[in-house]
Amino acid sequence: MKLIIAYIQPHKLNEVKQELYKAEVYKMSVTNAMGCGQQKGYHESYRGVDIEVNLLKKVRIEIAVNDNFVKPTVEAIIKGARTGEIGDGKIFILPLEECIRIRTGETGSSAIG
């Protein structure tokens, strides 16, 4: 079992979800996040004051999958999120020690679904 965490641009979320559905990955958690990377933010002027904005809006997607779904999930995220520009995001793949479905008490691979 693996936990896949992806940080993507907010406007690419619908495209990523569509690609995940095509890959038969339906369960995910999505949260809003802020961060900076290689693009280093931008400068903005507000009421005559120069402001450096270096924390940009991102979307964090977390998906727990069984080992045979790791590659299709990662490929779907890349296909939906890639623009070819700096700031497309990152994907992290972590080992998942245990998963427990609260409703039934199932554990392990069967609990992921």
PDB file of N, CA and C in Angstrom:
ATOM      1  N   MET A   1       0.844  -1.185   0.000  1.00  0.00           N
ATOM      2  CA  MET A   1       0.000   0.000   0.000  1.00  0.00           C
ATOM      3  C   MET A   1       0.885   1.242   0.000  1.00  0.00           C
ATOM      4  N   LYS A   2       0.440   2.253  -0.714  1.00  0.00           N
ATOM      5  CA  LYS A   2       1.190   3.508  -0.814  1.00  0.00           C
ATOM      6  C   LYS A   2       0.248   4.685  -0.593  1.00  0.00           C
ATOM      7  N   LEU A   3       0.815   5.773  -0.081  1.00  0.00           N
ATOM      8  CA  LEU A   3       0.107   7.037   0.026  1.00  0.00           C
ATOM      9  C   LEU A   3       0.729   7.978  -0.997  1.00  0.00           C
ATOM     10  N   ILE A   4      -0.066   8.450  -1.928  1.00  0.00           N
ATOM     11  CA  ILE A   4       0.400   9.368  -2.963  1.00  0.00           C
ATOM     12  C   ILE A   4      -0.087  10.754  -2.597  1.00  0.00           C
ATOM     13  N   ILE A   5       0.858  11.682  -2.487  1.00  0.00           N
ATOM     14  CA  ILE A   5       0.544  13.082  -2.185  1.00  0.00           C
ATOM     15  C   ILE A   5       1.001  13.909  -3.370  1.00  0.00           C
ATOM     16  N   ALA A   6       0.091  14.685  -3.924  1.00  0.00           N
ATOM     17  CA  ALA A   6       0.425  15.525  -5.076  1.00  0.00           C
ATOM     18  C   ALA A   6       0.049  16.962  -4.776  1.00  0.00           C
ATOM     19  N   TYR A   7       0.940  17.878  -5.126  1.00  0.00           N
ATOM     20  CA  TYR A   7       0.673  19.310  -5.064  1.00  0.00           C
ATOM     21  C   TYR A   7       0.556  19.801  -6.498  1.00  0.00           C
ATOM     22  N   ILE A   8      -0.593  20.378  -6.843  1.00  0.00           N
ATOM     23  CA  ILE A   8      -0.834  20.822  -8.210  1.00  0.00           C
ATOM     24  C   ILE A   8      -1.394  22.242  -8.212  1.00  0.00           C
ATOM     25  N   GLN A   9      -1.473  22.836  -9.394  1.00  0.00           N
ATOM     26  CA  GLN A   9      -2.083  24.153  -9.530  1.00  0.00           C
ATOM     27  C   GLN A   9      -3.603  24.015  -9.386  1.00  0.00           C
ATOM     28  N   PRO A  10      -4.244  24.956  -8.689  1.00  0.00           N
ATOM     29  CA  PRO A  10      -5.687  24.838  -8.439  1.00  0.00           C
ATOM     30  C   PRO A  10      -6.529  24.713  -9.705  1.00  0.00           C
ATOM     31  N   HIS A  11      -6.165  25.418 -10.763  1.00  0.00           N
ATOM     32  CA  HIS A  11      -6.991  25.379 -11.971  1.00  0.00           C
ATOM     33  C   HIS A  11      -6.871  24.057 -12.735  1.00  0.00           C
ATOM     34  N   LYS A  12      -5.958  23.174 -12.315  1.00  0.00           N
ATOM     35  CA  LYS A  12      -5.801  21.874 -12.970  1.00  0.00           C
ATOM     36  C   LYS A  12      -6.532  20.754 -12.231  1.00  0.00           C
ATOM     37  N   LEU A  13      -7.214  21.076 -11.138  1.00  0.00           N
ATOM     38  CA  LEU A  13      -7.855  20.045 -10.321  1.00  0.00           C
ATOM     39  C   LEU A  13      -8.888  19.242 -11.103  1.00  0.00           C
ATOM     40  N   ASN A  14      -9.773  19.908 -11.846  1.00  0.00           N
ATOM     41  CA  ASN A  14     -10.801  19.166 -12.589  1.00  0.00           C
ATOM     42  C   ASN A  14     -10.194  18.229 -13.619  1.00  0.00           C
ATOM     43  N   GLU A  15      -9.149  18.672 -14.302  1.00  0.00           N
ATOM     44  CA  GLU A  15      -8.497  17.814 -15.294  1.00  0.00           C
ATOM     45  C   GLU A  15      -7.850  16.604 -14.622  1.00  0.00           C
ATOM     46  N   VAL A  16      -7.228  16.817 -13.466  1.00  0.00           N
ATOM     47  CA  VAL A  16      -6.612  15.705 -12.739  1.00  0.00           C
ATOM     48  C   VAL A  16      -7.685  14.723 -12.280  1.00  0.00           C
ATOM     49  N   LYS A  17      -8.798  15.236 -11.747  1.00  0.00           N
ATOM     50  CA  LYS A  17      -9.884  14.347 -11.318  1.00  0.00           C
ATOM     51  C   LYS A  17     -10.421  13.529 -12.485  1.00  0.00           C
ATOM     52  N   GLN A  18     -10.596  14.141 -13.640  1.00  0.00           N
ATOM     53  CA  GLN A  18     -11.079  13.412 -14.815  1.00  0.00           C
ATOM     54  C   GLN A  18     -10.117  12.299 -15.209  1.00  0.00           C
ATOM     55  N   GLU A  19      -8.830  12.589 -15.190  1.00  0.00           N
ATOM     56  CA  GLU A  19      -7.834  11.571 -15.537  1.00  0.00           C
ATOM     57  C   GLU A  19      -7.808  10.446 -14.496  1.00  0.00           C
ATOM     58  N   LEU A  20      -7.973  10.788 -13.218  1.00  0.00           N
ATOM     59  CA  LEU A  20      -8.022   9.763 -12.181  1.00  0.00           C
ATOM     60  C   LEU A  20      -9.244   8.873 -12.354  1.00  0.00           C
ATOM     61  N   TYR A  21     -10.390   9.467 -12.694  1.00  0.00           N
ATOM     62  CA  TYR A  21     -11.590   8.660 -12.919  1.00  0.00           C
ATOM     63  C   TYR A  21     -11.398   7.708 -14.088  1.00  0.00           C
ATOM     64  N   LYS A  22     -10.728   8.178 -15.149  1.00  0.00           N
ATOM     65  CA  LYS A  22     -10.438   7.303 -16.295  1.00  0.00           C
ATOM     66  C   LYS A  22      -9.544   6.137 -15.884  1.00  0.00           C
ATOM     67  N   ALA A  23      -8.660   6.377 -14.907  1.00  0.00           N
ATOM     68  CA  ALA A  23      -7.759   5.331 -14.412  1.00  0.00           C
ATOM     69  C   ALA A  23      -8.410   4.494 -13.301  1.00  0.00           C
ATOM     70  N   GLU A  24      -9.704   4.694 -13.076  1.00  0.00           N
ATOM     71  CA  GLU A  24     -10.482   3.971 -12.077  1.00  0.00           C
ATOM     72  C   GLU A  24     -10.002   4.231 -10.650  1.00  0.00           C
ATOM     73  N   VAL A  25      -9.560   5.470 -10.402  1.00  0.00           N
ATOM     74  CA  VAL A  25      -9.191   5.906  -9.056  1.00  0.00           C
ATOM     75  C   VAL A  25     -10.243   6.934  -8.652  1.00  0.00           C
ATOM     76  N   TYR A  26     -11.090   6.562  -7.682  1.00  0.00           N
ATOM     77  CA  TYR A  26     -12.237   7.394  -7.337  1.00  0.00           C
ATOM     78  C   TYR A  26     -12.136   8.032  -5.958  1.00  0.00           C
ATOM     79  N   LYS A  27     -11.271   7.511  -5.103  1.00  0.00           N
ATOM     80  CA  LYS A  27     -11.213   7.984  -3.716  1.00  0.00           C
ATOM     81  C   LYS A  27      -9.987   8.864  -3.524  1.00  0.00           C
ATOM     82  N   MET A  28     -10.209  10.054  -2.995  1.00  0.00           N
ATOM     83  CA  MET A  28      -9.105  10.986  -2.769  1.00  0.00           C
ATOM     84  C   MET A  28      -9.523  12.018  -1.749  1.00  0.00           C
ATOM     85  N   SER A  29      -8.541  12.663  -1.155  1.00  0.00           N
ATOM     86  CA  SER A  29      -8.770  13.823  -0.294  1.00  0.00           C
ATOM     87  C   SER A  29      -8.117  15.014  -0.960  1.00  0.00           C
ATOM     88  N   VAL A  30      -8.825  16.136  -0.957  1.00  0.00           N
ATOM     89  CA  VAL A  30      -8.313  17.354  -1.587  1.00  0.00           C
ATOM     90  C   VAL A  30      -8.366  18.478  -0.567  1.00  0.00           C
ATOM     91  N   THR A  31      -7.239  19.172  -0.396  1.00  0.00           N
ATOM     92  CA  THR A  31      -7.185  20.324   0.495  1.00  0.00           C
ATOM     93  C   THR A  31      -6.467  21.470  -0.202  1.00  0.00           C
ATOM     94  N   ASN A  32      -6.813  22.686   0.202  1.00  0.00           N
ATOM     95  CA  ASN A  32      -6.103  23.858  -0.307  1.00  0.00           C
ATOM     96  C   ASN A  32      -4.815  24.017   0.473  1.00  0.00           C
ATOM     97  N   ALA A  33      -3.767  24.398  -0.232  1.00  0.00           N
ATOM     98  CA  ALA A  33      -2.460  24.592   0.402  1.00  0.00           C
ATOM     99  C   ALA A  33      -1.804  25.834  -0.180  1.00  0.00           C
ATOM    100  N   MET A  34      -0.781  26.308   0.505  1.00  0.00           N
ATOM    101  CA  MET A  34       0.015  27.418  -0.017  1.00  0.00           C
ATOM    102  C   MET A  34       1.473  27.018   0.088  1.00  0.00           C
ATOM    103  N   GLY A  35       2.260  27.432  -0.898  1.00  0.00           N
ATOM    104  CA  GLY A  35       3.668  27.094  -0.862  1.00  0.00           C
ATOM    105  C   GLY A  35       4.427  27.822  -1.940  1.00  0.00           C
ATOM    106  N   CYS A  36       5.729  27.671  -1.893  1.00  0.00           N
ATOM    107  CA  CYS A  36       6.556  28.264  -2.932  1.00  0.00           C
ATOM    108  C   CYS A  36       7.622  27.261  -3.324  1.00  0.00           C
ATOM    109  N   GLY A  37       8.018  27.380  -4.540  1.00  0.00           N
ATOM    110  CA  GLY A  37       9.037  26.481  -5.063  1.00  0.00           C
ATOM    111  C   GLY A  37       9.952  27.254  -5.982  1.00  0.00           C
ATOM    112  N   GLN A  38      10.210  26.675  -7.123  1.00  0.00           N
ATOM    113  CA  GLN A  38      11.153  27.258  -8.063  1.00  0.00           C
ATOM    114  C   GLN A  38      10.675  28.586  -8.644  1.00  0.00           C
ATOM    115  N   GLN A  39       9.338  28.777  -8.727  1.00  0.00           N
ATOM    116  CA  GLN A  39       8.832  30.016  -9.328  1.00  0.00           C
ATOM    117  C   GLN A  39       8.997  31.226  -8.421  1.00  0.00           C
ATOM    118  N   LYS A  40       9.212  31.029  -7.126  1.00  0.00           N
ATOM    119  CA  LYS A  40       9.573  32.074  -6.158  1.00  0.00           C
ATOM    120  C   LYS A  40       8.552  33.197  -5.995  1.00  0.00           C
ATOM    121  N   GLY A  41       7.354  33.069  -6.455  1.00  0.00           N
ATOM    122  CA  GLY A  41       6.321  34.079  -6.237  1.00  0.00           C
ATOM    123  C   GLY A  41       6.385  35.229  -7.228  1.00  0.00           C
ATOM    124  N   TYR A  42       5.756  36.341  -6.854  1.00  0.00           N
ATOM    125  CA  TYR A  42       5.680  37.501  -7.742  1.00  0.00           C
ATOM    126  C   TYR A  42       5.559  38.765  -6.903  1.00  0.00           C
ATOM    127  N   HIS A  43       5.721  39.935  -7.553  1.00  0.00           N
ATOM    128  CA  HIS A  43       5.585  41.233  -6.883  1.00  0.00           C
ATOM    129  C   HIS A  43       4.257  41.857  -7.276  1.00  0.00           C
ATOM    130  N   GLU A  44       3.647  42.529  -6.316  1.00  0.00           N
ATOM    131  CA  GLU A  44       2.351  43.152  -6.536  1.00  0.00           C
ATOM    132  C   GLU A  44       2.371  44.516  -5.840  1.00  0.00           C
ATOM    133  N   SER A  45       1.664  45.465  -6.401  1.00  0.00           N
ATOM    134  CA  SER A  45       1.578  46.782  -5.794  1.00  0.00           C
ATOM    135  C   SER A  45       0.162  46.967  -5.244  1.00  0.00           C
ATOM    136  N   TYR A  46       0.058  47.260  -3.962  1.00  0.00           N
ATOM    137  CA  TYR A  46      -1.235  47.471  -3.328  1.00  0.00           C
ATOM    138  C   TYR A  46      -1.210  48.832  -2.649  1.00  0.00           C
ATOM    139  N   ARG A  47      -2.032  49.751  -3.134  1.00  0.00           N
ATOM    140  CA  ARG A  47      -2.098  51.122  -2.615  1.00  0.00           C
ATOM    141  C   ARG A  47      -0.715  51.787  -2.571  1.00  0.00           C
ATOM    142  N   GLY A  48       0.050  51.546  -3.622  1.00  0.00           N
ATOM    143  CA  GLY A  48       1.348  52.178  -3.745  1.00  0.00           C
ATOM    144  C   GLY A  48       2.473  51.490  -3.000  1.00  0.00           C
ATOM    145  N   VAL A  49       2.168  50.398  -2.303  1.00  0.00           N
ATOM    146  CA  VAL A  49       3.185  49.673  -1.553  1.00  0.00           C
ATOM    147  C   VAL A  49       3.534  48.399  -2.320  1.00  0.00           C
ATOM    148  N   ASP A  50       4.831  48.167  -2.553  1.00  0.00           N
ATOM    149  CA  ASP A  50       5.292  46.976  -3.250  1.00  0.00           C
ATOM    150  C   ASP A  50       5.266  45.789  -2.289  1.00  0.00           C
ATOM    151  N   ILE A  51       4.557  44.746  -2.673  1.00  0.00           N
ATOM    152  CA  ILE A  51       4.408  43.573  -1.821  1.00  0.00           C
ATOM    153  C   ILE A  51       4.957  42.361  -2.573  1.00  0.00           C
ATOM    154  N   GLU A  52       5.787  41.570  -1.887  1.00  0.00           N
ATOM    155  CA  GLU A  52       6.291  40.338  -2.478  1.00  0.00           C
ATOM    156  C   GLU A  52       5.392  39.192  -2.024  1.00  0.00           C
ATOM    157  N   VAL A  53       4.769  38.520  -2.963  1.00  0.00           N
ATOM    158  CA  VAL A  53       3.907  37.370  -2.678  1.00  0.00           C
ATOM    159  C   VAL A  53       4.694  36.124  -3.060  1.00  0.00           C
ATOM    160  N   ASN A  54       5.172  35.387  -2.045  1.00  0.00           N
ATOM    161  CA  ASN A  54       5.962  34.203  -2.371  1.00  0.00           C
ATOM    162  C   ASN A  54       5.293  32.903  -1.955  1.00  0.00           C
ATOM    163  N   LEU A  55       4.134  32.969  -1.341  1.00  0.00           N
ATOM    164  CA  LEU A  55       3.354  31.763  -1.073  1.00  0.00           C
ATOM    165  C   LEU A  55       2.198  31.736  -2.063  1.00  0.00           C
ATOM    166  N   LEU A  56       2.252  30.782  -2.968  1.00  0.00           N
ATOM    167  CA  LEU A  56       1.249  30.682  -4.018  1.00  0.00           C
ATOM    168  C   LEU A  56       0.227  29.603  -3.678  1.00  0.00           C
ATOM    169  N   LYS A  57      -0.986  29.762  -4.187  1.00  0.00           N
ATOM    170  CA  LYS A  57      -2.044  28.785  -3.934  1.00  0.00           C
ATOM    171  C   LYS A  57      -1.749  27.499  -4.692  1.00  0.00           C
ATOM    172  N   LYS A  58      -1.920  26.393  -3.995  1.00  0.00           N
ATOM    173  CA  LYS A  58      -1.771  25.057  -4.561  1.00  0.00           C
ATOM    174  C   LYS A  58      -2.916  24.198  -4.038  1.00  0.00           C
ATOM    175  N   VAL A  59      -3.084  23.039  -4.633  1.00  0.00           N
ATOM    176  CA  VAL A  59      -4.051  22.058  -4.156  1.00  0.00           C
ATOM    177  C   VAL A  59      -3.279  20.796  -3.794  1.00  0.00           C
ATOM    178  N   ARG A  60      -3.582  20.236  -2.635  1.00  0.00           N
ATOM    179  CA  ARG A  60      -2.929  19.002  -2.183  1.00  0.00           C
ATOM    180  C   ARG A  60      -3.925  17.861  -2.336  1.00  0.00           C
ATOM    181  N   ILE A  61      -3.516  16.844  -3.052  1.00  0.00           N
ATOM    182  CA  ILE A  61      -4.344  15.656  -3.251  1.00  0.00           C
ATOM    183  C   ILE A  61      -3.658  14.491  -2.545  1.00  0.00           C
ATOM    184  N   GLU A  62      -4.414  13.765  -1.733  1.00  0.00           N
ATOM    185  CA  GLU A  62      -3.895  12.576  -1.063  1.00  0.00           C
ATOM    186  C   GLU A  62      -4.718  11.377  -1.499  1.00  0.00           C
ATOM    187  N   ILE A  63      -4.031  10.339  -1.951  1.00  0.00           N
ATOM    188  CA  ILE A  63      -4.701   9.137  -2.428  1.00  0.00           C
ATOM    189  C   ILE A  63      -3.978   7.917  -1.869  1.00  0.00           C
ATOM    190  N   ALA A  64      -4.698   7.071  -1.160  1.00  0.00           N
ATOM    191  CA  ALA A  64      -4.142   5.799  -0.679  1.00  0.00           C
ATOM    192  C   ALA A  64      -4.520   4.723  -1.696  1.00  0.00           C
ATOM    193  N   VAL A  65      -3.513   4.000  -2.182  1.00  0.00           N
ATOM    194  CA  VAL A  65      -3.764   2.977  -3.204  1.00  0.00           C
ATOM    195  C   VAL A  65      -3.013   1.700  -2.868  1.00  0.00           C
ATOM    196  N   ASN A  66      -3.504   0.605  -3.426  1.00  0.00           N
ATOM    197  CA  ASN A  66      -2.765  -0.644  -3.365  1.00  0.00           C
ATOM    198  C   ASN A  66      -1.628  -0.573  -4.382  1.00  0.00           C
ATOM    199  N   ASP A  67      -0.618  -1.412  -4.215  1.00  0.00           N
ATOM    200  CA  ASP A  67       0.597  -1.325  -5.023  1.00  0.00           C
ATOM    201  C   ASP A  67       0.348  -1.381  -6.530  1.00  0.00           C
ATOM    202  N   ASN A  68      -0.652  -2.138  -6.965  1.00  0.00           N
ATOM    203  CA  ASN A  68      -0.903  -2.258  -8.412  1.00  0.00           C
ATOM    204  C   ASN A  68      -1.555  -1.006  -9.003  1.00  0.00           C
ATOM    205  N   PHE A  69      -1.991  -0.059  -8.171  1.00  0.00           N
ATOM    206  CA  PHE A  69      -2.603   1.177  -8.662  1.00  0.00           C
ATOM    207  C   PHE A  69      -1.649   2.375  -8.615  1.00  0.00           C
ATOM    208  N   VAL A  70      -0.433   2.184  -8.127  1.00  0.00           N
ATOM    209  CA  VAL A  70       0.494   3.311  -7.986  1.00  0.00           C
ATOM    210  C   VAL A  70       0.826   3.927  -9.337  1.00  0.00           C
ATOM    211  N   LYS A  71       1.272   3.121 -10.279  1.00  0.00           N
ATOM    212  CA  LYS A  71       1.686   3.650 -11.585  1.00  0.00           C
ATOM    213  C   LYS A  71       0.539   4.320 -12.334  1.00  0.00           C
ATOM    214  N   PRO A  72      -0.653   3.689 -12.457  1.00  0.00           N
ATOM    215  CA  PRO A  72      -1.753   4.368 -13.150  1.00  0.00           C
ATOM    216  C   PRO A  72      -2.182   5.671 -12.468  1.00  0.00           C
ATOM    217  N   THR A  73      -2.119   5.709 -11.143  1.00  0.00           N
ATOM    218  CA  THR A  73      -2.498   6.919 -10.414  1.00  0.00           C
ATOM    219  C   THR A  73      -1.523   8.054 -10.690  1.00  0.00           C
ATOM    220  N   VAL A  74      -0.236   7.761 -10.618  1.00  0.00           N
ATOM    221  CA  VAL A  74       0.790   8.778 -10.872  1.00  0.00           C
ATOM    222  C   VAL A  74       0.701   9.273 -12.312  1.00  0.00           C
ATOM    223  N   GLU A  75       0.527   8.357 -13.261  1.00  0.00           N
ATOM    224  CA  GLU A  75       0.420   8.751 -14.670  1.00  0.00           C
ATOM    225  C   GLU A  75      -0.798   9.641 -14.909  1.00  0.00           C
ATOM    226  N   ALA A  76      -1.906   9.341 -14.248  1.00  0.00           N
ATOM    227  CA  ALA A  76      -3.117  10.149 -14.401  1.00  0.00           C
ATOM    228  C   ALA A  76      -2.912  11.557 -13.837  1.00  0.00           C
ATOM    229  N   ILE A  77      -2.251  11.660 -12.687  1.00  0.00           N
ATOM    230  CA  ILE A  77      -1.988  12.973 -12.097  1.00  0.00           C
ATOM    231  C   ILE A  77      -1.096  13.793 -13.027  1.00  0.00           C
ATOM    232  N   ILE A  78      -0.052  13.178 -13.538  1.00  0.00           N
ATOM    233  CA  ILE A  78       0.862  13.887 -14.440  1.00  0.00           C
ATOM    234  C   ILE A  78       0.136  14.332 -15.700  1.00  0.00           C
ATOM    235  N   LYS A  79      -0.665  13.449 -16.268  1.00  0.00           N
ATOM    236  CA  LYS A  79      -1.394  13.783 -17.503  1.00  0.00           C
ATOM    237  C   LYS A  79      -2.351  14.956 -17.295  1.00  0.00           C
ATOM    238  N   GLY A  80      -3.019  14.991 -16.140  1.00  0.00           N
ATOM    239  CA  GLY A  80      -3.979  16.052 -15.878  1.00  0.00           C
ATOM    240  C   GLY A  80      -3.355  17.361 -15.434  1.00  0.00           C
ATOM    241  N   ALA A  81      -2.183  17.303 -14.777  1.00  0.00           N
ATOM    242  CA  ALA A  81      -1.612  18.499 -14.155  1.00  0.00           C
ATOM    243  C   ALA A  81      -0.524  19.171 -14.986  1.00  0.00           C
ATOM    244  N   ARG A  82       0.065  18.471 -15.931  1.00  0.00           N
ATOM    245  CA  ARG A  82       1.236  19.010 -16.627  1.00  0.00           C
ATOM    246  C   ARG A  82       0.865  20.132 -17.593  1.00  0.00           C
ATOM    247  N   THR A  83       1.570  21.255 -17.458  1.00  0.00           N
ATOM    248  CA  THR A  83       1.470  22.353 -18.427  1.00  0.00           C
ATOM    249  C   THR A  83       2.803  22.577 -19.119  1.00  0.00           C
ATOM    250  N   GLY A  84       3.878  22.048 -18.521  1.00  0.00           N
ATOM    251  CA  GLY A  84       5.207  22.253 -19.064  1.00  0.00           C
ATOM    252  C   GLY A  84       5.887  23.497 -18.528  1.00  0.00           C
ATOM    253  N   GLU A  85       5.234  24.192 -17.625  1.00  0.00           N
ATOM    254  CA  GLU A  85       5.774  25.421 -17.050  1.00  0.00           C
ATOM    255  C   GLU A  85       6.223  25.174 -15.608  1.00  0.00           C
ATOM    256  N   ILE A  86       7.073  26.063 -15.096  1.00  0.00           N
ATOM    257  CA  ILE A  86       7.469  25.996 -13.691  1.00  0.00           C
ATOM    258  C   ILE A  86       6.216  26.165 -12.835  1.00  0.00           C
ATOM    259  N   GLY A  87       6.102  25.352 -11.787  1.00  0.00           N
ATOM    260  CA  GLY A  87       4.961  25.454 -10.880  1.00  0.00           C
ATOM    261  C   GLY A  87       3.909  24.390 -11.104  1.00  0.00           C
ATOM    262  N   ASP A  88       4.178  23.411 -11.987  1.00  0.00           N
ATOM    263  CA  ASP A  88       3.209  22.341 -12.217  1.00  0.00           C
ATOM    264  C   ASP A  88       2.959  21.508 -10.961  1.00  0.00           C
ATOM    265  N   GLY A  89       3.948  21.378 -10.094  1.00  0.00           N
ATOM    266  CA  GLY A  89       3.741  20.675  -8.840  1.00  0.00           C
ATOM    267  C   GLY A  89       4.695  19.536  -8.619  1.00  0.00           C
ATOM    268  N   LYS A  90       4.396  18.747  -7.597  1.00  0.00           N
ATOM    269  CA  LYS A  90       5.227  17.609  -7.206  1.00  0.00           C
ATOM    270  C   LYS A  90       4.331  16.464  -6.784  1.00  0.00           C
ATOM    271  N   ILE A  91       4.875  15.238  -6.900  1.00  0.00           N
ATOM    272  CA  ILE A  91       4.188  14.034  -6.429  1.00  0.00           C
ATOM    273  C   ILE A  91       5.135  13.312  -5.482  1.00  0.00           C
ATOM    274  N   PHE A  92       4.616  12.935  -4.317  1.00  0.00           N
ATOM    275  CA  PHE A  92       5.381  12.166  -3.340  1.00  0.00           C
ATOM    276  C   PHE A  92       4.691  10.824  -3.141  1.00  0.00           C
ATOM    277  N   ILE A  93       5.476   9.749  -3.082  1.00  0.00           N
ATOM    278  CA  ILE A  93       4.930   8.409  -2.865  1.00  0.00           C
ATOM    279  C   ILE A  93       5.560   7.859  -1.594  1.00  0.00           C
ATOM    280  N   LEU A  94       4.701   7.572  -0.610  1.00  0.00           N
ATOM    281  CA  LEU A  94       5.162   7.106   0.694  1.00  0.00           C
ATOM    282  C   LEU A  94       4.602   5.718   0.978  1.00  0.00           C
ATOM    283  N   PRO A  95       5.369   4.884   1.681  1.00  0.00           N
ATOM    284  CA  PRO A  95       4.806   3.592   2.096  1.00  0.00           C
ATOM    285  C   PRO A  95       3.696   3.820   3.124  1.00  0.00           C
ATOM    286  N   LEU A  96       2.651   3.037   3.018  1.00  0.00           N
ATOM    287  CA  LEU A  96       1.510   3.165   3.925  1.00  0.00           C
ATOM    288  C   LEU A  96       1.492   1.936   4.826  1.00  0.00           C
ATOM    289  N   GLU A  97       1.744   2.169   6.085  1.00  0.00           N
ATOM    290  CA  GLU A  97       1.886   1.080   7.042  1.00  0.00           C
ATOM    291  C   GLU A  97       0.587   0.290   7.224  1.00  0.00           C
ATOM    292  N   GLU A  98      -0.521   0.996   7.423  1.00  0.00           N
ATOM    293  CA  GLU A  98      -1.786   0.322   7.725  1.00  0.00           C
ATOM    294  C   GLU A  98      -2.949   1.189   7.297  1.00  0.00           C
ATOM    295  N   CYS A  99      -4.048   0.552   6.968  1.00  0.00           N
ATOM    296  CA  CYS A  99      -5.294   1.238   6.634  1.00  0.00           C
ATOM    297  C   CYS A  99      -6.425   0.488   7.325  1.00  0.00           C
ATOM    298  N   ILE A 100      -7.317   1.222   7.970  1.00  0.00           N
ATOM    299  CA  ILE A 100      -8.443   0.598   8.676  1.00  0.00           C
ATOM    300  C   ILE A 100      -9.716   1.302   8.251  1.00  0.00           C
ATOM    301  N   ARG A 101     -10.689   0.547   7.768  1.00  0.00           N
ATOM    302  CA  ARG A 101     -12.002   1.106   7.444  1.00  0.00           C
ATOM    303  C   ARG A 101     -12.819   1.109   8.728  1.00  0.00           C
ATOM    304  N   ILE A 102     -13.200   2.272   9.175  1.00  0.00           N
ATOM    305  CA  ILE A 102     -13.880   2.425  10.465  1.00  0.00           C
ATOM    306  C   ILE A 102     -15.219   1.695  10.484  1.00  0.00           C
ATOM    307  N   ARG A 103     -15.994   1.816   9.396  1.00  0.00           N
ATOM    308  CA  ARG A 103     -17.347   1.252   9.368  1.00  0.00           C
ATOM    309  C   ARG A 103     -17.352  -0.260   9.568  1.00  0.00           C
ATOM    310  N   THR A 104     -16.432  -0.977   8.893  1.00  0.00           N
ATOM    311  CA  THR A 104     -16.463  -2.438   8.930  1.00  0.00           C
ATOM    312  C   THR A 104     -15.356  -3.059   9.758  1.00  0.00           C
ATOM    313  N   GLY A 105     -14.314  -2.279  10.055  1.00  0.00           N
ATOM    314  CA  GLY A 105     -13.181  -2.823  10.779  1.00  0.00           C
ATOM    315  C   GLY A 105     -12.169  -3.523   9.892  1.00  0.00           C
ATOM    316  N   GLU A 106     -12.399  -3.514   8.556  1.00  0.00           N
ATOM    317  CA  GLU A 106     -11.441  -4.130   7.628  1.00  0.00           C
ATOM    318  C   GLU A 106     -10.094  -3.444   7.760  1.00  0.00           C
ATOM    319  N   THR A 107      -9.028  -4.202   7.522  1.00  0.00           N
ATOM    320  CA  THR A 107      -7.679  -3.633   7.589  1.00  0.00           C
ATOM    321  C   THR A 107      -6.904  -4.012   6.325  1.00  0.00           C
ATOM    322  N   GLY A 108      -5.831  -3.289   6.104  1.00  0.00           N
ATOM    323  CA  GLY A 108      -4.941  -3.605   4.988  1.00  0.00           C
ATOM    324  C   GLY A 108      -5.498  -3.235   3.636  1.00  0.00           C
ATOM    325  N   SER A 109      -5.096  -3.988   2.616  1.00  0.00           N
ATOM    326  CA  SER A 109      -5.449  -3.699   1.221  1.00  0.00           C
ATOM    327  C   SER A 109      -6.961  -3.671   0.984  1.00  0.00           C
ATOM    328  N   SER A 110      -7.705  -4.527   1.637  1.00  0.00           N
ATOM    329  CA  SER A 110      -9.152  -4.559   1.416  1.00  0.00           C
ATOM    330  C   SER A 110      -9.839  -3.298   1.965  1.00  0.00           C
ATOM    331  N   ALA A 111      -9.233  -2.652   2.941  1.00  0.00           N
ATOM    332  CA  ALA A 111      -9.831  -1.444   3.513  1.00  0.00           C
ATOM    333  C   ALA A 111      -9.681  -0.242   2.583  1.00  0.00           C
ATOM    334  N   ILE A 112      -8.660  -0.249   1.733  1.00  0.00           N
ATOM    335  CA  ILE A 112      -8.465   0.877   0.798  1.00  0.00           C
ATOM    336  C   ILE A 112      -9.572   0.893  -0.234  1.00  0.00           C
ATOM    337  N   GLY A 113      -9.924  -0.275  -0.750  1.00  0.00           N
ATOM    338  CA  GLY A 113     -11.037  -0.366  -1.706  1.00  0.00           C
ATOM    339  C   GLY A 113     -10.614  -0.432  -3.130  1.00  0.00           C
TER     340      GLY A 113
END
